[in-house]
Amino acid sequence: MKSEFRRLPSVDKLLSDDRVRELEASHSRELVVEVARQVLEESRQSISRGDPAPSAEALAAAVADRVRALAEPSLLPVINATGVIIHTNLGRAPLSWEAIAAMEQASFGYSNLELDLGTGGRGHRDVHLGPILCRLTGAEDAMVVNNNASAVLLALIALCKRKEVIVSRGQAVEIGGGFRVPDVMKQSGAKLVEVGTTNCTYVTDYEQAITPHTAALLRVHSSNFKVVGFAQEVDISDLAELGRKKGLPVLDDLGSGCLLDTAGFGLAPEPTVPDSVAAGAALSMFSGDKLLGGPQAGIIVGRAELVARLRKHPLARAVRIDKTRLAGLAATLGHYLKGEAEQKVPVWQMIAMPLDDIERRAREWARHLGEAAAVTDGESVVGGGSLPGSGLPTKLVVIKGAPGAKGPSPAQRLARKLREGRPPVLARIEANAVLLDPRTVRPEDDPVVIRALQDALA
Ligand SMILES: *Cc1c(COP(=O)(O)O)cnc(C)c1O
């Protein structure tokens, strides 16, 4: 073991290796020295556990890899060929060019973010989105925060802390990624009162649970699952009517928050924000980066007096939205105002993409891959906790793996190669075949996908 220690080079010796010296051209010397020390220290530890000393090449390569990995961004653009349009792991909604331009402009210089250009005095960032949100949803007032989870938390804390909030048992659910209605409720300091059963809740269940401590009735859209068979939920308008009768606000967590009628696209109906407002919800809350197709945000629309209470609450400052996303959201909402969302917002372009166009692209991809690939019928899904169980007919490129021997199946190996390429291409695996859906790939990326597939299959 002693002799193994002696085979390790000194720090200076390691630093004089060509592969390590090269690093100093584009990285600071301090960083290279520190990483070289670290790598040597780790080798000493592994020798004391009985391993042999690494070769000079291995040490130099380890230093080079680690320095480059530290300096390079790990957040990379990827190509989404999964057919899941709003994919939370892949960053949800891609933005329109107009939204991207607006965000770039807001980042480049200064803006009147919180300045009233008329008076020269202090303004509020909510004024930039309030009017357009009210116009699009029919609400009296609006505010925008970091994301929908913070919107719901803010509403519960500002309006319901130390009081009771009534929720249907079928809606005290987990939305995914750790957003559990009962846990959010606990964090807000509001007491959750569950009513009804897992599959059935009636207006009378809410009514009987109302006490002098009740602060609100909450509706949570079951955005990522569907109860089929014998099931009964209370309609938001019936809930709002009960609220009016009892003087209680109805808070509506819509999740995705759609502004267009999904039924017109062959999808199941998703509750829209204007419907929620018109039905009498006191506050309707939804995400900016799901079906709306904008940047990450939490949007709260509803009664002016309640929005004002949220805006005044100290937590509002902690969950406020930044200027770039505010600009991107304003541009995204602009598409809806102009009636061009379907043409300009990528999420809606993908939903509305004609099947013929998808098939033509799938055949073009397959043509470059020869025997290995075929085109087949399949389904794209909207994803992002919206429209569970509702898919869009699509055409998939299917690459069948040969029946697997030991270890990962051929399909898994191919999917992995695609994922590890640059740019990474994300595919779906089903029944030992790799499936790729052109619907979620921007058409200008088609040559990149073809190239990645050719490389991975070579
Ligand atoms: C997605 C979702 C949330 C969380 O929204 P984020 O914008 O991801 O914070 C909350 N409630 C429902 C019903 C959702 O679908």
Short mmCIF file of C-alpha atoms and ligand atoms in Angstrom, two decimals:
data_model
loop_
_atom_site.label_atom_id
_atom_site.label_comp_id
_atom_site.label_asym_id
_atom_site.label_seq_id
_atom_site.Cartn_x
_atom_site.Cartn_y
_atom_site.Cartn_z
CA MET A 1 0.00 0.00 0.00
CA LYS A 2 2.88 2.31 0.87
CA SER A 3 4.36 1.88 -2.60
CA GLU A 4 0.96 2.69 -4.13
CA PHE A 5 0.95 6.03 -2.27
CA ARG A 6 4.42 6.72 -3.65
CA ARG A 7 3.16 6.21 -7.19
CA LEU A 8 0.85 9.25 -6.85
CA PRO A 9 2.35 12.39 -8.43
CA SER A 10 2.78 15.64 -6.51
CA VAL A 11 0.29 18.45 -7.13
CA ASP A 12 2.91 20.30 -9.20
CA LYS A 13 3.62 17.23 -11.28
CA LEU A 14 -0.09 16.73 -11.97
CA LEU A 15 -0.45 20.42 -12.87
CA SER A 16 2.38 20.16 -15.36
CA ASP A 17 0.62 17.38 -17.29
CA ASP A 18 -0.30 18.72 -20.77
CA ARG A 19 -3.98 17.84 -20.41
CA VAL A 20 -4.16 19.77 -17.13
CA ARG A 21 -2.06 22.70 -18.35
CA GLU A 22 -4.42 23.11 -21.32
CA LEU A 23 -7.26 23.82 -18.91
CA GLU A 24 -5.65 27.00 -17.74
CA ALA A 25 -6.30 28.63 -21.12
CA SER A 26 -10.03 28.82 -20.37
CA HIS A 27 -10.33 28.33 -16.60
CA SER A 28 -8.81 30.07 -13.60
CA ARG A 29 -5.57 28.61 -12.21
CA GLU A 30 -7.07 28.58 -8.69
CA LEU A 31 -9.88 26.30 -9.84
CA VAL A 32 -7.51 23.90 -11.62
CA VAL A 33 -5.17 23.73 -8.60
CA GLU A 34 -8.00 23.12 -6.20
CA VAL A 35 -9.51 20.35 -8.32
CA ALA A 36 -6.05 18.72 -8.75
CA ARG A 37 -5.66 18.68 -4.93
CA GLN A 38 -9.13 17.19 -4.55
CA VAL A 39 -8.49 14.44 -7.09
CA LEU A 40 -5.20 13.50 -5.40
CA GLU A 41 -6.81 13.48 -1.97
CA GLU A 42 -9.57 11.18 -3.21
CA SER A 43 -6.96 8.85 -4.73
CA ARG A 44 -5.14 8.68 -1.37
CA GLN A 45 -8.40 7.72 0.28
CA SER A 46 -9.12 5.00 -2.27
CA ILE A 47 -5.57 3.62 -1.87
CA SER A 48 -6.06 3.39 1.87
CA ARG A 49 -9.16 1.32 1.14
CA GLY A 50 -6.93 -1.07 -0.79
CA ASP A 51 -7.31 0.19 -4.38
CA PRO A 52 -4.27 0.59 -6.66
CA ALA A 53 -2.99 4.09 -7.52
CA PRO A 54 -4.62 5.53 -10.67
CA SER A 55 -2.38 6.09 -13.69
CA ALA A 56 -1.08 9.57 -14.56
CA GLU A 57 -3.51 9.63 -17.51
CA ALA A 58 -6.47 8.73 -15.34
CA LEU A 59 -5.60 11.46 -12.85
CA ALA A 60 -5.20 14.12 -15.54
CA ALA A 61 -8.44 13.03 -17.19
CA ALA A 62 -10.25 13.18 -13.86
CA VAL A 63 -9.04 16.75 -13.28
CA ALA A 64 -10.00 17.82 -16.81
CA ASP A 65 -13.46 16.23 -16.58
CA ARG A 66 -14.21 17.79 -13.24
CA VAL A 67 -13.05 21.29 -14.16
CA ARG A 68 -15.07 21.21 -17.39
CA ALA A 69 -18.15 19.82 -15.61
CA LEU A 70 -17.98 22.62 -13.04
CA ALA A 71 -17.65 25.36 -15.63
CA GLU A 72 -20.24 24.08 -18.09
CA PRO A 73 -23.92 24.74 -17.50
CA SER A 74 -25.75 21.56 -16.59
CA LEU A 75 -29.11 22.94 -17.72
CA LEU A 76 -29.26 22.04 -21.42
CA PRO A 77 -31.84 22.49 -24.15
CA VAL A 78 -33.33 19.07 -24.97
CA ILE A 79 -35.57 17.86 -27.78
CA ASN A 80 -38.88 16.52 -26.51
CA ALA A 81 -40.00 13.65 -28.75
CA THR A 82 -42.09 12.04 -25.99
CA GLY A 83 -45.40 13.41 -27.27
CA VAL A 84 -46.16 14.84 -23.83
CA ILE A 85 -46.85 18.49 -24.64
CA ILE A 86 -46.59 19.98 -21.14
CA HIS A 87 -43.80 17.92 -19.59
CA THR A 88 -42.88 19.17 -16.11
CA ASN A 89 -39.49 17.41 -16.11
CA LEU A 90 -38.67 19.10 -19.41
CA GLY A 91 -39.58 22.62 -18.31
CA ARG A 92 -43.30 22.67 -19.23
CA ALA A 93 -44.43 25.15 -21.90
CA PRO A 94 -42.03 26.30 -24.62
CA LEU A 95 -42.66 30.01 -25.30
CA SER A 96 -43.78 31.96 -28.34
CA TRP A 97 -41.19 34.06 -30.16
CA GLU A 98 -43.00 37.19 -29.01
CA ALA A 99 -42.78 36.06 -25.36
CA ILE A 100 -39.08 35.25 -25.77
CA ALA A 101 -38.42 38.67 -27.32
CA ALA A 102 -40.31 40.42 -24.53
CA MET A 103 -38.27 38.57 -21.89
CA GLU A 104 -35.05 39.45 -23.64
CA GLN A 105 -36.01 43.09 -23.80
CA ALA A 106 -36.99 43.15 -20.13
CA SER A 107 -33.64 41.61 -19.16
CA PHE A 108 -31.48 43.85 -21.27
CA GLY A 109 -32.13 47.23 -19.70
CA TYR A 110 -34.31 48.96 -17.16
CA SER A 111 -38.10 49.12 -17.25
CA ASN A 112 -41.00 50.90 -15.55
CA LEU A 113 -41.61 47.73 -13.53
CA GLU A 114 -42.67 49.61 -10.40
CA LEU A 115 -42.74 53.17 -11.62
CA ASP A 116 -45.76 55.22 -12.63
CA LEU A 117 -44.55 57.07 -15.70
CA GLY A 118 -47.41 59.58 -15.35
CA THR A 119 -46.67 60.76 -11.82
CA GLY A 120 -43.03 59.70 -11.58
CA GLY A 121 -43.97 58.04 -8.29
CA ARG A 122 -43.87 54.45 -7.16
CA GLY A 123 -46.09 52.06 -9.07
CA HIS A 124 -46.98 48.39 -8.66
CA ARG A 125 -45.83 45.51 -10.86
CA ASP A 126 -49.37 44.09 -10.93
CA VAL A 127 -50.61 47.01 -13.07
CA HIS A 128 -48.87 45.56 -16.11
CA LEU A 129 -50.98 42.40 -16.20
CA GLY A 130 -54.13 43.38 -14.30
CA PRO A 131 -56.10 44.95 -17.15
CA ILE A 132 -55.37 42.23 -19.72
CA LEU A 133 -56.12 39.43 -17.22
CA CYS A 134 -59.42 41.07 -16.24
CA ARG A 135 -60.32 41.52 -19.90
CA LEU A 136 -59.56 37.84 -20.71
CA THR A 137 -61.22 36.30 -17.65
CA GLY A 138 -64.01 38.71 -16.71
CA ALA A 139 -62.58 39.15 -13.20
CA GLU A 140 -62.51 42.45 -11.25
CA ASP A 141 -58.82 42.33 -10.38
CA ALA A 142 -55.74 40.14 -10.83
CA MET A 143 -52.28 39.56 -9.46
CA VAL A 144 -49.40 37.34 -10.50
CA VAL A 145 -46.98 35.44 -8.27
CA ASN A 146 -44.14 32.93 -8.61
CA ASN A 147 -46.22 29.83 -9.44
CA ASN A 148 -49.64 28.37 -8.76
CA ALA A 149 -48.47 26.56 -5.62
CA SER A 150 -47.54 29.94 -4.12
CA ALA A 151 -50.81 31.45 -5.35
CA VAL A 152 -52.80 28.84 -3.42
CA LEU A 153 -50.58 29.16 -0.37
CA LEU A 154 -50.88 32.96 -0.38
CA ALA A 155 -54.67 32.84 -0.71
CA LEU A 156 -55.00 30.36 2.16
CA ILE A 157 -52.64 32.27 4.45
CA ALA A 158 -54.10 35.68 3.70
CA LEU A 159 -57.74 34.63 3.98
CA CYS A 160 -57.96 31.43 6.03
CA LYS A 161 -55.16 31.28 8.60
CA ARG A 162 -56.32 29.77 11.92
CA LYS A 163 -59.75 29.20 10.38
CA GLU A 164 -61.37 26.27 8.62
CA VAL A 165 -61.44 25.55 4.91
CA ILE A 166 -63.85 22.98 3.54
CA VAL A 167 -62.64 20.65 0.77
CA SER A 168 -64.19 17.59 -0.83
CA ARG A 169 -62.40 14.41 0.25
CA GLY A 170 -62.01 13.55 -3.44
CA GLN A 171 -60.02 16.76 -3.92
CA ALA A 172 -57.64 16.50 -0.95
CA VAL A 173 -55.15 15.02 -3.38
CA GLU A 174 -51.56 15.13 -4.54
CA ILE A 175 -51.06 17.08 -7.74
CA GLY A 176 -47.56 15.71 -8.26
CA GLY A 177 -44.08 16.90 -7.39
CA GLY A 178 -44.96 17.11 -3.70
CA PHE A 179 -47.92 19.46 -4.01
CA ARG A 180 -50.39 17.82 -1.65
CA VAL A 181 -53.50 19.77 -0.78
CA PRO A 182 -53.52 18.66 2.91
CA ASP A 183 -49.82 19.62 3.32
CA VAL A 184 -50.23 23.03 1.71
CA MET A 185 -53.18 23.57 3.99
CA LYS A 186 -51.06 22.69 7.02
CA GLN A 187 -48.32 25.12 5.95
CA SER A 188 -50.86 27.90 5.58
CA GLY A 189 -52.13 27.44 9.12
CA ALA A 190 -55.65 26.81 7.86
CA LYS A 191 -57.53 23.80 9.13
CA LEU A 192 -58.62 21.36 6.46
CA VAL A 193 -62.15 20.10 6.87
CA GLU A 194 -62.73 17.20 4.49
CA VAL A 195 -66.28 16.41 3.48
CA GLY A 196 -67.96 13.72 1.42
CA THR A 197 -66.31 10.48 0.36
CA THR A 198 -63.50 9.70 -2.08
CA ASN A 199 -65.91 9.34 -4.99
CA CYS A 200 -68.99 11.34 -4.00
CA THR A 201 -69.50 14.76 -2.46
CA TYR A 202 -72.76 16.75 -2.44
CA VAL A 203 -73.60 20.41 -1.70
CA THR A 204 -75.23 19.33 1.56
CA ASP A 205 -71.89 17.84 2.70
CA TYR A 206 -70.29 21.29 2.45
CA GLU A 207 -73.32 23.00 3.98
CA GLN A 208 -73.38 20.74 7.04
CA ALA A 209 -69.66 21.33 7.69
CA ILE A 210 -69.94 25.14 7.81
CA THR A 211 -69.30 26.56 11.29
CA PRO A 212 -68.54 30.06 12.62
CA HIS A 213 -64.85 29.16 12.09
CA THR A 214 -65.22 28.50 8.36
CA ALA A 215 -63.26 30.97 6.23
CA ALA A 216 -63.69 29.56 2.73
CA LEU A 217 -64.81 26.71 0.50
CA LEU A 218 -62.02 25.33 -1.68
CA ARG A 219 -62.32 23.55 -5.01
CA VAL A 220 -59.24 21.79 -6.36
CA HIS A 221 -59.36 20.70 -9.97
CA SER A 222 -58.44 17.01 -10.13
CA SER A 223 -55.98 17.83 -12.85
CA ASN A 224 -53.87 14.70 -13.05
CA PHE A 225 -56.34 11.89 -12.49
CA LYS A 226 -59.87 10.95 -13.31
CA VAL A 227 -62.50 9.24 -11.19
CA VAL A 228 -64.57 7.00 -13.41
CA GLY A 229 -67.75 5.11 -12.65
CA PHE A 230 -69.97 6.09 -9.75
CA ALA A 231 -68.72 9.57 -8.88
CA GLN A 232 -70.24 12.90 -7.93
CA GLU A 233 -68.51 16.24 -7.53
CA VAL A 234 -70.15 19.55 -6.74
CA ASP A 235 -70.21 21.97 -9.64
CA ILE A 236 -68.32 25.23 -9.04
CA SER A 237 -71.51 27.27 -9.64
CA ASP A 238 -73.42 25.28 -7.01
CA LEU A 239 -70.54 25.74 -4.61
CA ALA A 240 -70.48 29.47 -5.35
CA GLU A 241 -74.20 29.69 -4.70
CA LEU A 242 -73.74 28.05 -1.31
CA GLY A 243 -70.90 30.48 -0.63
CA ARG A 244 -73.09 33.46 -1.49
CA LYS A 245 -75.87 32.18 0.76
CA LYS A 246 -73.45 31.73 3.69
CA GLY A 247 -71.23 34.75 3.00
CA LEU A 248 -68.16 32.59 2.31
CA PRO A 249 -65.68 32.97 -0.55
CA VAL A 250 -65.10 30.03 -2.91
CA LEU A 251 -61.43 29.58 -3.81
CA ASP A 252 -60.91 27.71 -7.08
CA ASP A 253 -57.54 26.05 -7.70
CA LEU A 254 -57.88 25.41 -11.42
CA GLY A 255 -54.41 23.98 -11.91
CA SER A 256 -53.79 24.40 -15.61
CA GLY A 257 -56.10 27.30 -16.13
CA CYS A 258 -57.25 27.19 -19.68
CA LEU A 259 -58.47 30.19 -21.68
CA LEU A 260 -59.55 28.26 -24.78
CA ASP A 261 -62.23 25.60 -25.15
CA THR A 262 -60.32 22.31 -25.34
CA ALA A 263 -63.38 20.49 -26.71
CA GLY A 264 -62.86 22.32 -30.00
CA PHE A 265 -59.57 20.39 -30.38
CA GLY A 266 -60.98 16.93 -29.81
CA LEU A 267 -59.96 16.94 -26.15
CA ALA A 268 -62.00 16.43 -23.01
CA PRO A 269 -63.40 19.70 -21.67
CA GLU A 270 -61.00 21.40 -19.22
CA PRO A 271 -62.54 24.01 -16.91
CA THR A 272 -61.73 27.47 -18.27
CA VAL A 273 -60.84 30.51 -16.18
CA PRO A 274 -63.71 32.66 -17.54
CA ASP A 275 -66.13 29.83 -16.61
CA SER A 276 -64.76 29.75 -13.06
CA VAL A 277 -65.09 33.54 -12.70
CA ALA A 278 -68.56 33.61 -14.24
CA ALA A 279 -69.70 30.75 -11.99
CA GLY A 280 -68.93 32.95 -9.01
CA ALA A 281 -65.54 31.80 -7.67
CA ALA A 282 -64.19 34.56 -5.41
CA LEU A 283 -60.62 33.77 -6.46
CA SER A 284 -59.51 31.56 -9.35
CA MET A 285 -55.86 30.45 -9.36
CA PHE A 286 -53.86 28.82 -12.16
CA SER A 287 -50.40 28.26 -13.61
CA GLY A 288 -48.73 30.38 -16.27
CA ASP A 289 -46.75 27.51 -17.80
CA LYS A 290 -49.33 24.78 -18.29
CA LEU A 291 -52.13 25.15 -20.87
CA LEU A 292 -51.72 28.92 -20.89
CA GLY A 293 -48.38 28.30 -22.61
CA GLY A 294 -46.38 31.06 -20.92
CA PRO A 295 -43.51 31.26 -18.43
CA GLN A 296 -43.72 29.88 -14.89
CA ALA A 297 -46.19 31.97 -12.90
CA GLY A 298 -49.16 31.72 -10.57
CA ILE A 299 -52.11 33.82 -11.64
CA ILE A 300 -54.83 34.90 -9.22
CA VAL A 301 -57.99 36.55 -10.56
CA GLY A 302 -61.18 37.42 -8.76
CA ARG A 303 -62.95 39.86 -6.47
CA ALA A 304 -61.09 43.16 -6.08
CA GLU A 305 -61.43 43.31 -2.32
CA LEU A 306 -59.90 39.82 -1.87
CA VAL A 307 -57.07 40.37 -4.37
CA ALA A 308 -56.25 43.59 -2.47
CA ARG A 309 -55.95 41.60 0.77
CA LEU A 310 -53.56 39.15 -0.90
CA ARG A 311 -51.51 41.97 -2.39
CA LYS A 312 -51.12 43.62 1.03
CA HIS A 313 -50.04 40.39 2.78
CA PRO A 314 -46.31 40.22 3.69
CA LEU A 315 -45.97 36.83 1.95
CA ALA A 316 -46.86 38.47 -1.39
CA ARG A 317 -43.40 39.99 -1.44
CA ALA A 318 -41.77 36.61 -0.90
CA VAL A 319 -43.59 34.98 -3.81
CA ARG A 320 -43.59 37.85 -6.28
CA ILE A 321 -42.83 37.34 -9.95
CA ASP A 322 -39.71 38.76 -11.62
CA LYS A 323 -39.72 41.28 -14.46
CA THR A 324 -38.68 38.86 -17.22
CA ARG A 325 -41.48 36.40 -16.61
CA LEU A 326 -43.91 39.26 -16.20
CA ALA A 327 -42.91 40.48 -19.65
CA GLY A 328 -43.18 36.97 -21.14
CA LEU A 329 -46.58 36.44 -19.59
CA ALA A 330 -47.85 39.79 -20.91
CA ALA A 331 -46.76 38.82 -24.43
CA THR A 332 -48.37 35.37 -24.09
CA LEU A 333 -51.66 36.88 -22.90
CA GLY A 334 -51.45 39.28 -25.84
CA HIS A 335 -51.82 36.31 -28.20
CA TYR A 336 -55.12 35.40 -26.56
CA LEU A 337 -56.36 38.98 -26.74
CA LYS A 338 -55.59 39.06 -30.46
CA GLY A 339 -57.22 35.66 -30.99
CA GLU A 340 -53.98 34.17 -32.34
CA ALA A 341 -53.06 31.76 -29.52
CA GLU A 342 -53.54 28.73 -31.77
CA GLN A 343 -51.11 30.14 -34.32
CA LYS A 344 -48.51 31.63 -31.96
CA VAL A 345 -48.45 29.80 -28.61
CA PRO A 346 -46.40 26.59 -29.04
CA VAL A 347 -48.57 24.55 -26.65
CA TRP A 348 -51.65 25.34 -28.77
CA GLN A 349 -49.78 24.97 -32.06
CA MET A 350 -48.87 21.46 -30.92
CA ILE A 351 -52.42 20.67 -29.78
CA ALA A 352 -53.82 21.97 -33.07
CA MET A 353 -51.13 20.38 -35.31
CA PRO A 354 -52.86 18.60 -38.24
CA LEU A 355 -52.37 14.83 -38.24
CA ASP A 356 -51.27 14.96 -41.91
CA ASP A 357 -48.36 17.24 -41.01
CA ILE A 358 -47.31 14.92 -38.19
CA GLU A 359 -47.52 11.88 -40.47
CA ARG A 360 -45.48 13.58 -43.21
CA ARG A 361 -42.73 14.40 -40.69
CA ALA A 362 -42.80 10.93 -39.11
CA ARG A 363 -42.39 9.37 -42.58
CA GLU A 364 -39.51 11.74 -43.32
CA TRP A 365 -37.74 10.74 -40.07
CA ALA A 366 -38.32 7.04 -40.77
CA ARG A 367 -37.12 7.34 -44.38
CA HIS A 368 -33.65 8.31 -43.10
CA LEU A 369 -33.46 5.31 -40.79
CA GLY A 370 -34.12 2.50 -43.24
CA GLU A 371 -35.18 -0.94 -41.98
CA ALA A 372 -34.93 -0.01 -38.32
CA ALA A 373 -37.93 2.32 -38.28
CA ALA A 374 -41.62 2.31 -39.11
CA VAL A 375 -44.51 4.71 -38.68
CA THR A 376 -47.44 3.73 -36.51
CA ASP A 377 -50.60 5.19 -34.98
CA GLY A 378 -50.36 6.45 -31.42
CA GLU A 379 -51.47 9.10 -28.97
CA SER A 380 -49.93 12.35 -27.77
CA VAL A 381 -50.97 13.64 -24.38
CA VAL A 382 -51.31 17.16 -23.07
CA GLY A 383 -49.70 16.38 -19.69
CA GLY A 384 -48.71 18.89 -17.03
CA GLY A 385 -51.62 17.90 -14.86
CA SER A 386 -54.28 18.67 -17.39
CA LEU A 387 -56.81 16.62 -19.31
CA PRO A 388 -56.11 13.24 -17.70
CA GLY A 389 -57.18 10.35 -19.86
CA SER A 390 -57.60 12.53 -22.91
CA GLY A 391 -55.17 12.01 -25.78
CA LEU A 392 -54.66 13.33 -29.30
CA PRO A 393 -54.31 10.87 -32.18
CA THR A 394 -50.81 11.07 -33.59
CA LYS A 395 -48.24 9.26 -35.76
CA LEU A 396 -45.18 7.80 -34.09
CA VAL A 397 -41.84 6.67 -35.42
CA VAL A 398 -41.30 3.27 -33.87
CA ILE A 399 -37.88 1.68 -33.61
CA LYS A 400 -38.08 -1.95 -32.58
CA GLY A 401 -35.28 -3.44 -30.60
CA ALA A 402 -34.14 -6.99 -31.29
CA PRO A 403 -35.29 -9.33 -28.49
CA GLY A 404 -33.03 -8.57 -25.58
CA ALA A 405 -30.35 -10.79 -24.13
CA LYS A 406 -29.23 -9.94 -20.59
CA GLY A 407 -29.10 -6.43 -19.10
CA PRO A 408 -31.01 -3.41 -20.35
CA SER A 409 -33.24 -4.07 -23.34
CA PRO A 410 -32.16 -2.76 -26.77
CA ALA A 411 -34.93 -0.16 -26.55
CA GLN A 412 -33.60 1.07 -23.21
CA ARG A 413 -30.08 1.21 -24.61
CA LEU A 414 -31.20 3.21 -27.65
CA ALA A 415 -33.27 5.61 -25.53
CA ARG A 416 -30.25 6.11 -23.33
CA LYS A 417 -27.98 6.86 -26.28
CA LEU A 418 -30.48 9.44 -27.50
CA ARG A 419 -30.68 10.97 -24.03
CA GLU A 420 -26.92 11.19 -23.71
CA GLY A 421 -26.45 12.80 -27.14
CA ARG A 422 -26.03 16.53 -27.67
CA PRO A 423 -28.64 17.85 -27.81
CA PRO A 424 -30.35 15.13 -25.79
CA VAL A 425 -33.42 13.67 -27.52
CA LEU A 426 -36.11 12.32 -25.21
CA ALA A 427 -38.26 9.45 -26.46
CA ARG A 428 -40.88 7.11 -25.04
CA ILE A 429 -40.40 3.37 -24.48
CA GLU A 430 -43.34 1.01 -24.87
CA ALA A 431 -43.32 -2.77 -25.28
CA ASN A 432 -39.57 -2.90 -25.94
CA ALA A 433 -39.75 -0.29 -28.70
CA VAL A 434 -38.56 3.31 -28.80
CA LEU A 435 -41.33 5.68 -29.87
CA LEU A 436 -40.85 9.24 -31.10
CA ASP A 437 -43.68 11.73 -31.61
CA PRO A 438 -43.06 14.64 -34.01
CA ARG A 439 -45.93 16.64 -32.44
CA THR A 440 -43.77 17.95 -29.56
CA VAL A 441 -40.67 18.61 -31.69
CA ARG A 442 -40.35 22.03 -33.30
CA PRO A 443 -40.32 21.36 -37.08
CA GLU A 444 -37.03 23.28 -37.42
CA ASP A 445 -35.46 20.60 -35.17
CA ASP A 446 -36.39 17.71 -37.51
CA PRO A 447 -32.89 17.47 -39.07
CA VAL A 448 -31.37 17.38 -35.56
CA VAL A 449 -33.64 14.49 -34.53
CA ILE A 450 -32.86 12.55 -37.72
CA ARG A 451 -29.15 13.03 -37.16
CA ALA A 452 -29.38 11.98 -33.50
CA LEU A 453 -31.29 8.83 -34.48
CA GLN A 454 -28.78 7.96 -37.20
CA ASP A 455 -25.90 8.40 -34.77
CA ALA A 456 -27.59 6.38 -32.04
CA LEU A 457 -28.41 3.52 -34.43
CA ALA A 458 -24.98 3.46 -36.08
C1 LIG B 1 -50.06 22.11 -11.27
C2 LIG B 1 -51.01 22.38 -10.18
C3 LIG B 1 -50.62 23.13 -9.05
C4 LIG B 1 -49.23 23.67 -8.90
O1 LIG B 1 -48.97 24.67 -9.85
P1 LIG B 1 -47.47 25.18 -10.10
O2 LIG B 1 -47.63 26.29 -11.10
O3 LIG B 1 -46.72 24.01 -10.61
O4 LIG B 1 -46.95 25.66 -8.80
C5 LIG B 1 -51.57 23.38 -8.08
N1 LIG B 1 -52.83 22.89 -8.19
C6 LIG B 1 -53.23 22.16 -9.25
C7 LIG B 1 -54.64 21.66 -9.30
C8 LIG B 1 -52.33 21.88 -10.28
O5 LIG B 1 -52.74 21.15 -11.34
#
